[in-house]
Short mmCIF file of C-alpha atoms and ligand atoms in Angstrom, two decimals:
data_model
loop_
_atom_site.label_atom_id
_atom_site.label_comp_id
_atom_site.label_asym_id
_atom_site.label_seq_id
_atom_site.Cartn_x
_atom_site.Cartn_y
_atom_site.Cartn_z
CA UNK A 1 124.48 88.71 183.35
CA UNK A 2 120.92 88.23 182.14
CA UNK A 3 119.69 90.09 178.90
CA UNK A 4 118.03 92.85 180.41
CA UNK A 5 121.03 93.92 182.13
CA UNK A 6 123.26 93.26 179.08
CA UNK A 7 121.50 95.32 177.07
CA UNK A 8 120.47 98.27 179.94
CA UNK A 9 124.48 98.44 180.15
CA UNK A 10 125.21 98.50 177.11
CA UNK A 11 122.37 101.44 176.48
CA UNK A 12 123.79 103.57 179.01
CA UNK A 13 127.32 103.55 177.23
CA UNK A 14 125.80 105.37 175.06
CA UNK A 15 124.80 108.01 176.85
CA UNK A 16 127.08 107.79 179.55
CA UNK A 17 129.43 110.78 178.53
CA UNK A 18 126.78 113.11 178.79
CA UNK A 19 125.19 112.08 181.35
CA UNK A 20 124.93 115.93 182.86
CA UNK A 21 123.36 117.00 179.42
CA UNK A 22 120.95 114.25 179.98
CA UNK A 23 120.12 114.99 183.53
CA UNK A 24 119.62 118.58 182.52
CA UNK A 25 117.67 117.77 179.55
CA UNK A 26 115.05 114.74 182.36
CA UNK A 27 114.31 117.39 184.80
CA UNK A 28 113.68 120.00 182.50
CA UNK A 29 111.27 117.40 180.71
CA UNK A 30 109.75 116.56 184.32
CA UNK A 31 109.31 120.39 185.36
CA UNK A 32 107.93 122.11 182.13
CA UNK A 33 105.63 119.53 181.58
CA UNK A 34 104.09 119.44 185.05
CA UNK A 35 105.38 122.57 186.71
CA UNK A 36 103.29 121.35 189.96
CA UNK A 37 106.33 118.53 190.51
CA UNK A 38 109.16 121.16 190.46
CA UNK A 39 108.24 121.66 194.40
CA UNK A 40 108.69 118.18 195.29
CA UNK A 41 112.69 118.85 194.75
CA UNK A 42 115.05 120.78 196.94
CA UNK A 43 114.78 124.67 196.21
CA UNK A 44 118.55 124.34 194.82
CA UNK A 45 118.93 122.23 192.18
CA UNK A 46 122.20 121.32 190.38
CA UNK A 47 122.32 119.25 188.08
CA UNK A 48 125.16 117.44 189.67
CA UNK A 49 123.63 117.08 193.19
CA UNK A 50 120.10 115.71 192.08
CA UNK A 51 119.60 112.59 192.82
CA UNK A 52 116.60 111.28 190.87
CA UNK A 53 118.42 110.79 187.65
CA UNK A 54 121.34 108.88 189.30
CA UNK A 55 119.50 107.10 191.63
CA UNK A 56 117.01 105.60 188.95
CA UNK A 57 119.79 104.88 186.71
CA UNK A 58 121.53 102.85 189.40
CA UNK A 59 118.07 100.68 190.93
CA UNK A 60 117.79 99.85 186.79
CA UNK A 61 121.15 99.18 186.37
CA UNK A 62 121.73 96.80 189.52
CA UNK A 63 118.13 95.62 190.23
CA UNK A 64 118.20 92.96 186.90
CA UNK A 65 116.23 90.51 189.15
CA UNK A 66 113.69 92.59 190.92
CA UNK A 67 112.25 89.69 192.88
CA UNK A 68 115.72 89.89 194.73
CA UNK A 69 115.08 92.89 195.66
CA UNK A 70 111.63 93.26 196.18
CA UNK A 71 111.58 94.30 200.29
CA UNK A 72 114.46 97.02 199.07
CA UNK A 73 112.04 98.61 196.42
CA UNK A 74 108.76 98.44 198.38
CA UNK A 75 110.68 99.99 200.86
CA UNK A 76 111.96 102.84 198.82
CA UNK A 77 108.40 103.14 197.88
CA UNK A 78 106.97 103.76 201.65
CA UNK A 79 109.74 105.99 201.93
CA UNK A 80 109.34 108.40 198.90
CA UNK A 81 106.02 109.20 200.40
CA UNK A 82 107.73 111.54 202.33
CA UNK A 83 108.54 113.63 199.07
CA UNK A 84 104.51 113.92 198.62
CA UNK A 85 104.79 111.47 195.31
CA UNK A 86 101.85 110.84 193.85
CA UNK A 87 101.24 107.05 191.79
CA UNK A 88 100.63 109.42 188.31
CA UNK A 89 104.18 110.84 188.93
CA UNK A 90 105.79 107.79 188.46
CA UNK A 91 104.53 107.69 184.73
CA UNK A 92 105.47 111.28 184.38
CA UNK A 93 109.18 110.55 185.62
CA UNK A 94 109.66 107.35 183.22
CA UNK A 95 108.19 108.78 180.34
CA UNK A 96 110.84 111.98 180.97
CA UNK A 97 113.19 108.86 181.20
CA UNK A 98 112.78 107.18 178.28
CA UNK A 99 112.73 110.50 176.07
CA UNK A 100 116.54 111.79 177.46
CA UNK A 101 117.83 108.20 177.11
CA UNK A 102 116.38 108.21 173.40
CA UNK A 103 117.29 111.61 172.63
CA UNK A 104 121.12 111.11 173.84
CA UNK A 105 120.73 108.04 172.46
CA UNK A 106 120.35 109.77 168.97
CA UNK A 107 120.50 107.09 165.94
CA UNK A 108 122.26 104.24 168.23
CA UNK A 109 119.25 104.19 170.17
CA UNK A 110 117.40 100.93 169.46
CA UNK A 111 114.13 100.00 169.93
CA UNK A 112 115.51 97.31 171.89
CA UNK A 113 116.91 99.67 174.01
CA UNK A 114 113.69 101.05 174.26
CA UNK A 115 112.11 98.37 175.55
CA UNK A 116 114.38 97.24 177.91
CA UNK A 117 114.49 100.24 179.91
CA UNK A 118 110.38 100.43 179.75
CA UNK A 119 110.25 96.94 181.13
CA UNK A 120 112.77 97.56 184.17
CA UNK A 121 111.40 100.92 185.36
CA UNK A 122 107.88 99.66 185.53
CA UNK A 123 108.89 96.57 187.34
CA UNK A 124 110.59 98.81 189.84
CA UNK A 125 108.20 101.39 189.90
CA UNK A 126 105.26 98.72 190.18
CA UNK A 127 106.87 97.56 193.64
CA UNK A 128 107.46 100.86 195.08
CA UNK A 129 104.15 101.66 194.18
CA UNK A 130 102.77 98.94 195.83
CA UNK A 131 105.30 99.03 198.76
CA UNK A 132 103.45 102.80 199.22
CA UNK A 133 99.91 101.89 198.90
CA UNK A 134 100.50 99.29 201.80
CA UNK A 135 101.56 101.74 204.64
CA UNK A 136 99.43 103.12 206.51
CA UNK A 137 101.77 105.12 208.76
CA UNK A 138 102.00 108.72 208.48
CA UNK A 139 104.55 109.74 205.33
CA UNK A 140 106.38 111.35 208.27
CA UNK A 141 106.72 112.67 211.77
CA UNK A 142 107.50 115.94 213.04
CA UNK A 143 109.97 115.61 215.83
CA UNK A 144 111.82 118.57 218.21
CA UNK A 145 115.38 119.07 218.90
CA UNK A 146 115.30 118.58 222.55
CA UNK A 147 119.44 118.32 223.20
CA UNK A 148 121.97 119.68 220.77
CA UNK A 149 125.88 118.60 221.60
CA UNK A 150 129.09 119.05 219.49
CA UNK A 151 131.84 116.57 219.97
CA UNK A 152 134.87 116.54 218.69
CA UNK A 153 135.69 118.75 214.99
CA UNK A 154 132.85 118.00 213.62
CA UNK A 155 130.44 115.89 215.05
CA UNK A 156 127.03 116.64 216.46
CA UNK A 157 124.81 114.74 218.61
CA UNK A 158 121.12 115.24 218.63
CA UNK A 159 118.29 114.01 220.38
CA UNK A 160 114.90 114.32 219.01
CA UNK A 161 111.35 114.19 220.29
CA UNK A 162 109.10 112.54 217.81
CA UNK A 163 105.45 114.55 218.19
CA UNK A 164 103.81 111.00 217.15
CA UNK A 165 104.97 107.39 217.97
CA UNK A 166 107.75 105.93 215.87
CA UNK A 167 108.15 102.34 216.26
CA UNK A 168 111.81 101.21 214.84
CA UNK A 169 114.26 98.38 215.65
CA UNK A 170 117.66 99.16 217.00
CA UNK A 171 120.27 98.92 214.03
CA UNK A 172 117.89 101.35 211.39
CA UNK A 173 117.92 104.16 209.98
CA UNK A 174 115.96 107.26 209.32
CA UNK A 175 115.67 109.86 206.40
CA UNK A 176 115.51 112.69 208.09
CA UNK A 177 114.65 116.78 206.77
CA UNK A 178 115.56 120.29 208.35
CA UNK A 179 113.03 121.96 207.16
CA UNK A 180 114.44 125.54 208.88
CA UNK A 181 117.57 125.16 206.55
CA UNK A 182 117.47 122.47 203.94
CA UNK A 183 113.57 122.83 203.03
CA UNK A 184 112.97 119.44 200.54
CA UNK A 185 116.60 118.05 201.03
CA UNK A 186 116.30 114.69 202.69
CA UNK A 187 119.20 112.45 204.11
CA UNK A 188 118.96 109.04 205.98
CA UNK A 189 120.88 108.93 209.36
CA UNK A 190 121.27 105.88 211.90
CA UNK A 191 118.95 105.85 215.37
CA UNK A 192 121.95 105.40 217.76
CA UNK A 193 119.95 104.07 220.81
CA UNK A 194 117.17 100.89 221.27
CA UNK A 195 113.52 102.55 221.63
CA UNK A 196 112.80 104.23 225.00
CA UNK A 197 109.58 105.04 227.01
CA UNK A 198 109.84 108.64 226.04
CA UNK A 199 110.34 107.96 222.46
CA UNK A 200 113.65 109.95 222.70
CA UNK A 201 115.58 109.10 219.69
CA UNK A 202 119.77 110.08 219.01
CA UNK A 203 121.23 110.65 215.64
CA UNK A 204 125.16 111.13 215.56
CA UNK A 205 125.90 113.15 212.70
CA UNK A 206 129.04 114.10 210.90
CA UNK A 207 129.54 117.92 209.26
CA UNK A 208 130.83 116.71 205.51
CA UNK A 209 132.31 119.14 204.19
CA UNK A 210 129.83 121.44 201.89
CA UNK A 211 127.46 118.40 202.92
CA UNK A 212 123.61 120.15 202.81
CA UNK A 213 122.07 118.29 205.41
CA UNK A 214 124.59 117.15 208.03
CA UNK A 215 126.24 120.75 207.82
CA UNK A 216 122.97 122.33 208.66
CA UNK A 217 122.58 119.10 211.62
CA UNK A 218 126.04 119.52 213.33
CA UNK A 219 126.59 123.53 212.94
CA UNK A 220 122.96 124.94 213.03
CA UNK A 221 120.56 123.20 214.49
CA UNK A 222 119.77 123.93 217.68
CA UNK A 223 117.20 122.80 220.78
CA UNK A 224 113.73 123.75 220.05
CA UNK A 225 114.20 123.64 216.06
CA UNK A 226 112.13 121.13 214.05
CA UNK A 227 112.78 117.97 212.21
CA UNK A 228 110.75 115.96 210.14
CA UNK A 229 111.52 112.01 210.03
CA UNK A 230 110.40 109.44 207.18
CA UNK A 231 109.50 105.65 208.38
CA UNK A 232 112.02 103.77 209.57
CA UNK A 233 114.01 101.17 207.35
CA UNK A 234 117.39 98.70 207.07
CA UNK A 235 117.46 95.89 208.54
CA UNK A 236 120.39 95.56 210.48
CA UNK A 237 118.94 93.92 213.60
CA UNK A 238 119.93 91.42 215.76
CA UNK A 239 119.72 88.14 215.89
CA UNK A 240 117.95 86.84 218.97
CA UNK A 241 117.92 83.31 218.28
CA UNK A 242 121.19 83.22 217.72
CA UNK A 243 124.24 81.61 220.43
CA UNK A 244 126.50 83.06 218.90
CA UNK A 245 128.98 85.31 220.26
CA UNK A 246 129.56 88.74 218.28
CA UNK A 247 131.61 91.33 216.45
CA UNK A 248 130.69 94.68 216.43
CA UNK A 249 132.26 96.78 213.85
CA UNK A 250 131.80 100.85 213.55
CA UNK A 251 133.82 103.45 211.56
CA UNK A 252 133.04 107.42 212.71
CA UNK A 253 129.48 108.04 213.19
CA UNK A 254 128.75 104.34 211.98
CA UNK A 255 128.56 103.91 215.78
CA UNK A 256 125.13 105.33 215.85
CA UNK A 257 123.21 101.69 214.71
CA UNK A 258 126.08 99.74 216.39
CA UNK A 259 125.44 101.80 219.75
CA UNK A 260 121.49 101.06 219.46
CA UNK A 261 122.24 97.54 219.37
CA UNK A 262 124.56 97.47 222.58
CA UNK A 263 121.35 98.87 224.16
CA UNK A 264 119.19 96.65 223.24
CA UNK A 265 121.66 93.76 224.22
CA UNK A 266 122.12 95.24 227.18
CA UNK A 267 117.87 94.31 228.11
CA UNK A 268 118.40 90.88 227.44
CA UNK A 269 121.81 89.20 226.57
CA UNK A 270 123.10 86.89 229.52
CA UNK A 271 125.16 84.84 227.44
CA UNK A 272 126.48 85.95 224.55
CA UNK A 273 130.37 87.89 224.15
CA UNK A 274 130.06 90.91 222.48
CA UNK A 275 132.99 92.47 221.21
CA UNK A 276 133.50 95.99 220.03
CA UNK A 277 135.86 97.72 217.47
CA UNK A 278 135.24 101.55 217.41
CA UNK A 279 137.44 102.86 214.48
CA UNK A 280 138.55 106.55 213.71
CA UNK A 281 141.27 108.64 212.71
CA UNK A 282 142.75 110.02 215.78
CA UNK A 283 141.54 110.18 219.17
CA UNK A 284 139.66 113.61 218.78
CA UNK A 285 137.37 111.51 216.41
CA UNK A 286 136.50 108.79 219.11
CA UNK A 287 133.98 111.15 220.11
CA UNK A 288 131.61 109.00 222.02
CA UNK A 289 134.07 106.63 224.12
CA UNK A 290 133.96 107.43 227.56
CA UNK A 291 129.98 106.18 227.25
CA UNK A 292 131.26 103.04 225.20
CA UNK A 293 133.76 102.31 228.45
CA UNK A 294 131.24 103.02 230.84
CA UNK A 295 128.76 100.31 229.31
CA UNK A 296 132.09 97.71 229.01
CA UNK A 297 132.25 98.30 232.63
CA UNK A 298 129.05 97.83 233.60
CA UNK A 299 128.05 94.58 231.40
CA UNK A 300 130.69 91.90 231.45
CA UNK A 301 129.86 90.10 228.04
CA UNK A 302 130.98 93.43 226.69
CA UNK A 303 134.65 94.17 225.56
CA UNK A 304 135.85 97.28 223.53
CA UNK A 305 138.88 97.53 221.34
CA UNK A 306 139.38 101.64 220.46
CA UNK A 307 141.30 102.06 217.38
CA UNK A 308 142.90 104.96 215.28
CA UNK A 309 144.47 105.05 212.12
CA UNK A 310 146.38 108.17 211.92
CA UNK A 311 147.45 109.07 215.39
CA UNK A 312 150.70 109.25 215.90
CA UNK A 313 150.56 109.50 220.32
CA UNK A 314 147.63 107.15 220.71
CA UNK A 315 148.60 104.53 222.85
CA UNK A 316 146.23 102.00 221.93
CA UNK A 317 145.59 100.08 218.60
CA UNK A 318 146.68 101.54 215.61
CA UNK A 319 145.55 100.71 211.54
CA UNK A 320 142.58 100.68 209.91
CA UNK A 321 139.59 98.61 211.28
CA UNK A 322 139.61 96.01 209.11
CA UNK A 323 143.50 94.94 209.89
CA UNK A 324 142.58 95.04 213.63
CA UNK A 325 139.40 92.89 213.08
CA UNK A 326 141.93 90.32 211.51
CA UNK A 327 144.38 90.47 213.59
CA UNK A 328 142.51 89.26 216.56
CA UNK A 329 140.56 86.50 214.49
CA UNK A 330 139.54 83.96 214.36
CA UNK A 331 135.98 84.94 214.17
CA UNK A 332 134.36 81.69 212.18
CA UNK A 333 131.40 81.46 214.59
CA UNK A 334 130.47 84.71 215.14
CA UNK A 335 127.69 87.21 214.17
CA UNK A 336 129.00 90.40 212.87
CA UNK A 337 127.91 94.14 212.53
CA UNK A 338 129.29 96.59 210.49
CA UNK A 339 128.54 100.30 209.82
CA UNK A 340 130.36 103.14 208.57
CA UNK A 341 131.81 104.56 205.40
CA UNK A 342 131.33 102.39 202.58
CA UNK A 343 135.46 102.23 201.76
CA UNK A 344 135.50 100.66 205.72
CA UNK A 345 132.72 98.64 204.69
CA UNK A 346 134.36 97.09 202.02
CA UNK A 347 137.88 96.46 203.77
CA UNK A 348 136.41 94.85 206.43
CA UNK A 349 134.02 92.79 204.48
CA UNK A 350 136.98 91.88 202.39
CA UNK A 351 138.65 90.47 205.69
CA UNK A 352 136.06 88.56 207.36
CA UNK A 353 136.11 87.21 204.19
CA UNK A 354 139.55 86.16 204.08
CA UNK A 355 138.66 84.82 207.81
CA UNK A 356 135.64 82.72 206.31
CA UNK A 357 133.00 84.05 208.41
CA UNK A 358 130.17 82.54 206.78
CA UNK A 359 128.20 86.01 204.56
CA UNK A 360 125.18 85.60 205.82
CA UNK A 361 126.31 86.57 209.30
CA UNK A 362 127.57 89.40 208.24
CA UNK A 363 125.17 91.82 208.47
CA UNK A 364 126.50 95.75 207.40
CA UNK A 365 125.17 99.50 206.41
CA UNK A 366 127.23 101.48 204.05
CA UNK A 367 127.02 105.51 204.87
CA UNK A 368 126.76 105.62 200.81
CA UNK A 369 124.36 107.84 199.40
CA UNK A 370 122.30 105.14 197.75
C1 LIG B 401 121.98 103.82 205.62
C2 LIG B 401 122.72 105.09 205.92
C3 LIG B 401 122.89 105.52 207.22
C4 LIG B 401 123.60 106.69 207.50
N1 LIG B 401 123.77 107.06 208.80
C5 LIG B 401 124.53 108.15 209.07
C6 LIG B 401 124.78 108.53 210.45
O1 LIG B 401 124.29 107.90 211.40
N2 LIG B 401 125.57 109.61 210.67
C7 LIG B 401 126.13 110.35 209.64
O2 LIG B 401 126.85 111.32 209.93
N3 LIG B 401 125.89 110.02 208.34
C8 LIG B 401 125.10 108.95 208.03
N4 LIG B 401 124.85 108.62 206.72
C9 LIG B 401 125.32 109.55 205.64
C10 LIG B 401 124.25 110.64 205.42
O3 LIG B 401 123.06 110.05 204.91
C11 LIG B 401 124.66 111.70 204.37
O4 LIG B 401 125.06 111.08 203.18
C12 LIG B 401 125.77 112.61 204.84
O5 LIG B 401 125.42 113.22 206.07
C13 LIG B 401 126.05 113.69 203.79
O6 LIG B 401 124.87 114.41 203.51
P1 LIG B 401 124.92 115.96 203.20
O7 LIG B 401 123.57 116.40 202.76
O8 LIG B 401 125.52 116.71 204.32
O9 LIG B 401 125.95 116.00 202.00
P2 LIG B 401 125.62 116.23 200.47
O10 LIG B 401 125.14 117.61 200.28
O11 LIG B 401 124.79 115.10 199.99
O12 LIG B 401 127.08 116.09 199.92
C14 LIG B 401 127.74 114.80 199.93
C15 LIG B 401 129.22 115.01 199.69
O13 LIG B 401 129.46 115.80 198.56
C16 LIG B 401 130.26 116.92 198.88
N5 LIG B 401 129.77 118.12 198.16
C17 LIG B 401 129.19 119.20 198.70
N6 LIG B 401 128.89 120.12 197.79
C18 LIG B 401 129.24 119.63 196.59
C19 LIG B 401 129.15 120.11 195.25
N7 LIG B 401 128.62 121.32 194.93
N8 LIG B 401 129.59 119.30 194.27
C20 LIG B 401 130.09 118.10 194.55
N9 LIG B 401 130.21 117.60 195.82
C21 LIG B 401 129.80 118.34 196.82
C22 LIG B 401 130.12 117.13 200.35
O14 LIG B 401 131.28 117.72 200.88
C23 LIG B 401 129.93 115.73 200.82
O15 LIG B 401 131.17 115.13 201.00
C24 LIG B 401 124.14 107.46 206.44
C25 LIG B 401 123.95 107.05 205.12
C26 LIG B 401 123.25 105.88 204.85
C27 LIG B 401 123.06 105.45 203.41
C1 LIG B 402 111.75 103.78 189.45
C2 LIG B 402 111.38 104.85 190.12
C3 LIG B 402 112.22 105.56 191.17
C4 LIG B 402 113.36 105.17 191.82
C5 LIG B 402 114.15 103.85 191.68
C6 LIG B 402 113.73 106.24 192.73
C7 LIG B 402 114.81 106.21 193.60
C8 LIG B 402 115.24 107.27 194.34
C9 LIG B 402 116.35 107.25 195.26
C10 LIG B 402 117.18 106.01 195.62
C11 LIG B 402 116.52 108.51 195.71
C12 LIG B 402 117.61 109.01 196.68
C13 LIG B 402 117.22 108.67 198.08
C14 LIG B 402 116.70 109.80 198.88
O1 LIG B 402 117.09 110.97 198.65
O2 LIG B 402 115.92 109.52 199.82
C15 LIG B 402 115.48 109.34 195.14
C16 LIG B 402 115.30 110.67 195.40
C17 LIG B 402 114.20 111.38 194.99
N1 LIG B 402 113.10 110.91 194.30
FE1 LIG B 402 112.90 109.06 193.52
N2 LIG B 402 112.81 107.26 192.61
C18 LIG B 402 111.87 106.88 191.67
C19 LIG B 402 110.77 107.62 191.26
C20 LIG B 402 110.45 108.88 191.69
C21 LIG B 402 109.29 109.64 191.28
C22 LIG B 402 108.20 109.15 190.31
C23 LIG B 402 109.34 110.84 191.92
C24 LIG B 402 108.33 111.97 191.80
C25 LIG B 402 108.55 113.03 191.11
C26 LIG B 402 110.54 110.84 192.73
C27 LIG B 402 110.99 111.88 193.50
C28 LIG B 402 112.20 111.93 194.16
C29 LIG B 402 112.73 113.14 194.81
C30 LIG B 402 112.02 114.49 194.93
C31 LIG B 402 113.98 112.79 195.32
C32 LIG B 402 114.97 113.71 196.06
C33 LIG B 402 115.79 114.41 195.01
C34 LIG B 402 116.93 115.25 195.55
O3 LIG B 402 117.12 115.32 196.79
O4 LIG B 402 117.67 115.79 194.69
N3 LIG B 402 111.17 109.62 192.59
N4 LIG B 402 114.72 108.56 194.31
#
């Protein structure tokens, strides 16, 4: 562990405990000092379900060698144009920063401490900054619910008509706003199909429980409402140089980026084996796989291994994903995929592990908030 991070860790033990006080204590800084920012945030606000404070807090915390991470933060930059940030904000937010850490912070607080957490949010902010000024795209697109489909308990699938072009490779994602019912409240969602001449896109979206956005996607939203969609980012693509064979891995609606890149193997691979795990609970939850058998049967490099893990009648393959995935290793010379919830992410990293598939062809997006 570097310095920086030693001592930005040790800081925040500090303060840890009350962290809600703190939070409470930022935005109130943010808002009463420049009341103009207050309508950059979603119209409800709790303290616990904002996400500037945490989100900060974690880029500091984990970014100790910026360099690293330098496409992330640029990225994150381009992106948080679509909250209408302007470059003097970012001095507004740190200074806010600084004050709740120091104030928390009470007599422990060092100027050491001080310093440190200075130096790492103006690093950070200094590369999304820059990753902003460099796009010249639109913040974001307006785009119209043009089909609106339930499947299964609670699963919708939508597909949107972008009113401007929006070039993205299969395997990213989206932030996406419904401005009708979540004004301000933004949430990044998979493109579940390879670009098309229409500029059609398909989002697969899971209703979590008191969830803000994908409740208002899966039980509101209908055909003819509006969506707004930032720039595309991730970076989950495929490999086209590649020979090798490969493992796709999805968990629930982490078929989305996984079903993209069938699609766009489907324009070009000849050669290649392609094999699929689709991973759920029970079978009411495999909501999209009569399409995934009718492209198996259609492309012969393409096999498909349906699995639930708490189905008691399903005939086929039962456990979580990541004890199928072993079970039918081998896999050392193949490319992998993997999306879905971030607990799936990490079983199934953990086995390909075990089966020493080399890491960097193991490409994966975690459904975590950030
Ligand atoms: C790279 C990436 C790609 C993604 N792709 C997809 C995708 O293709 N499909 C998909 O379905 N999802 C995807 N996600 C997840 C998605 O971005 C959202 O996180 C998810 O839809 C939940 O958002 P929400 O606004 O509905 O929930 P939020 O309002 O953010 O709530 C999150 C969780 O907190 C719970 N909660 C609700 N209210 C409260 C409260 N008052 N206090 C405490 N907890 C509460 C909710 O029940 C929910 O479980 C992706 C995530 C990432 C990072
Ligand atoms: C070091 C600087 C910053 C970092 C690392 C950072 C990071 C993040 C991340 C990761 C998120 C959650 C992702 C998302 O919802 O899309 C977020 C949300 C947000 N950020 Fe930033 N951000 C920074 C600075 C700023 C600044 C200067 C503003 C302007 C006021 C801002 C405004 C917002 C808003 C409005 C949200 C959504 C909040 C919500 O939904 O509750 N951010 N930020």
């Amino acid at each position: 562990m570097s310095d920086l991070q030693r001592l930005l860790k040790e800081s925040w033990t500090l303060v840890e405990e009350e962290q809600d006080k703190l939070a409470g204590y930022f935005y109130a800084r943010i808002f009463l000092g420049r009341p103009e920012v207050r309508d950059l945030f979603p119209v409800t606000m709790d303290v616990q379900r904002a996400r500037l404070l945490g989100a900060i807090v974690s880029a500091i915390q984990t970014v100790d060698d910026p360099e690293r991470f330098d496409e992330y933060l640029r990225s994150l930059g381009r992106d948080h144009r679509k909250f209408q940030v302007v470059p003097e904000q970012y001095e507004v937010v740190g200074a806010a920063l600084l004050e709740a850490l120091r104030t928390f912070g009470r007599g422990d607080w060092t100027p050491e401490y001080d310093q440190a957490w200075r130096d790492a949010y103006d690093v950070i902010a200094r590369k999304m900054l820059a990753g902003a000024e460099a796009d010249t795209n639109p913040a974001f697109v307006h785009a119209e619910v043009i089909h609106h489909e339930r499947r299964g308990r609670d699963i919708g699938l939508l597909r949107v008509r972008p009113l401007q072009h929006l070039e993205f490779r299969p395997g990213q994602y989206v932030s996406v706003e419904c401005p009708k019912y979540q004004p301000r409240v933004w949430r990044t969602y998979s493109i579940a199909n390879a670009p098309r001449a229409d500029g059609t896109m398909d989002f697969h979206v899971r209703a979590l429980g008191a969830g803000w956005v994908s409740g208002a996607l899966v039980r509101r939203t209908q055909p003819g409402d509006m969506l707004r969609l930032a720039a595309p980012m991730g970076t989950m693509a495929v490999d086209r140089r590649s020979q090798r064979d490969i493992v796709l891995i999805a968990g629930g609606t982490g078929l989305a980026p996984i079903k993209a890149i069938i699609e766009e193997l489907a324009t070009f691979n000849r050669t290649r084996w392609v094999h699929v795990f689709y991973g759920a609970r029970d079978r009411d939850d495999l909501y999209d796989l009569p399409d995934l058998q009718r492209l198996a049967s259609v492309f012969p490099w393409l096999s498909l291994m349906p699995v639930c893990s708490h189905d008691s009648g399903w005939g086929g393959e039962e456990g979580l994903l990541s004890e199928v995935v072993r079970r039918y290793g081998p896999w050392q010379d193949h490319d992998f995929y993997l999306s879905g919830s971030p607990a799936m992410i990490r079983a199934t990293l953990r086995a390909v592990n075990e089966l020493q598939v080399p890491p960097m062809r193991v490409k994966y997006d975690a459904f975590a908030d950030y």
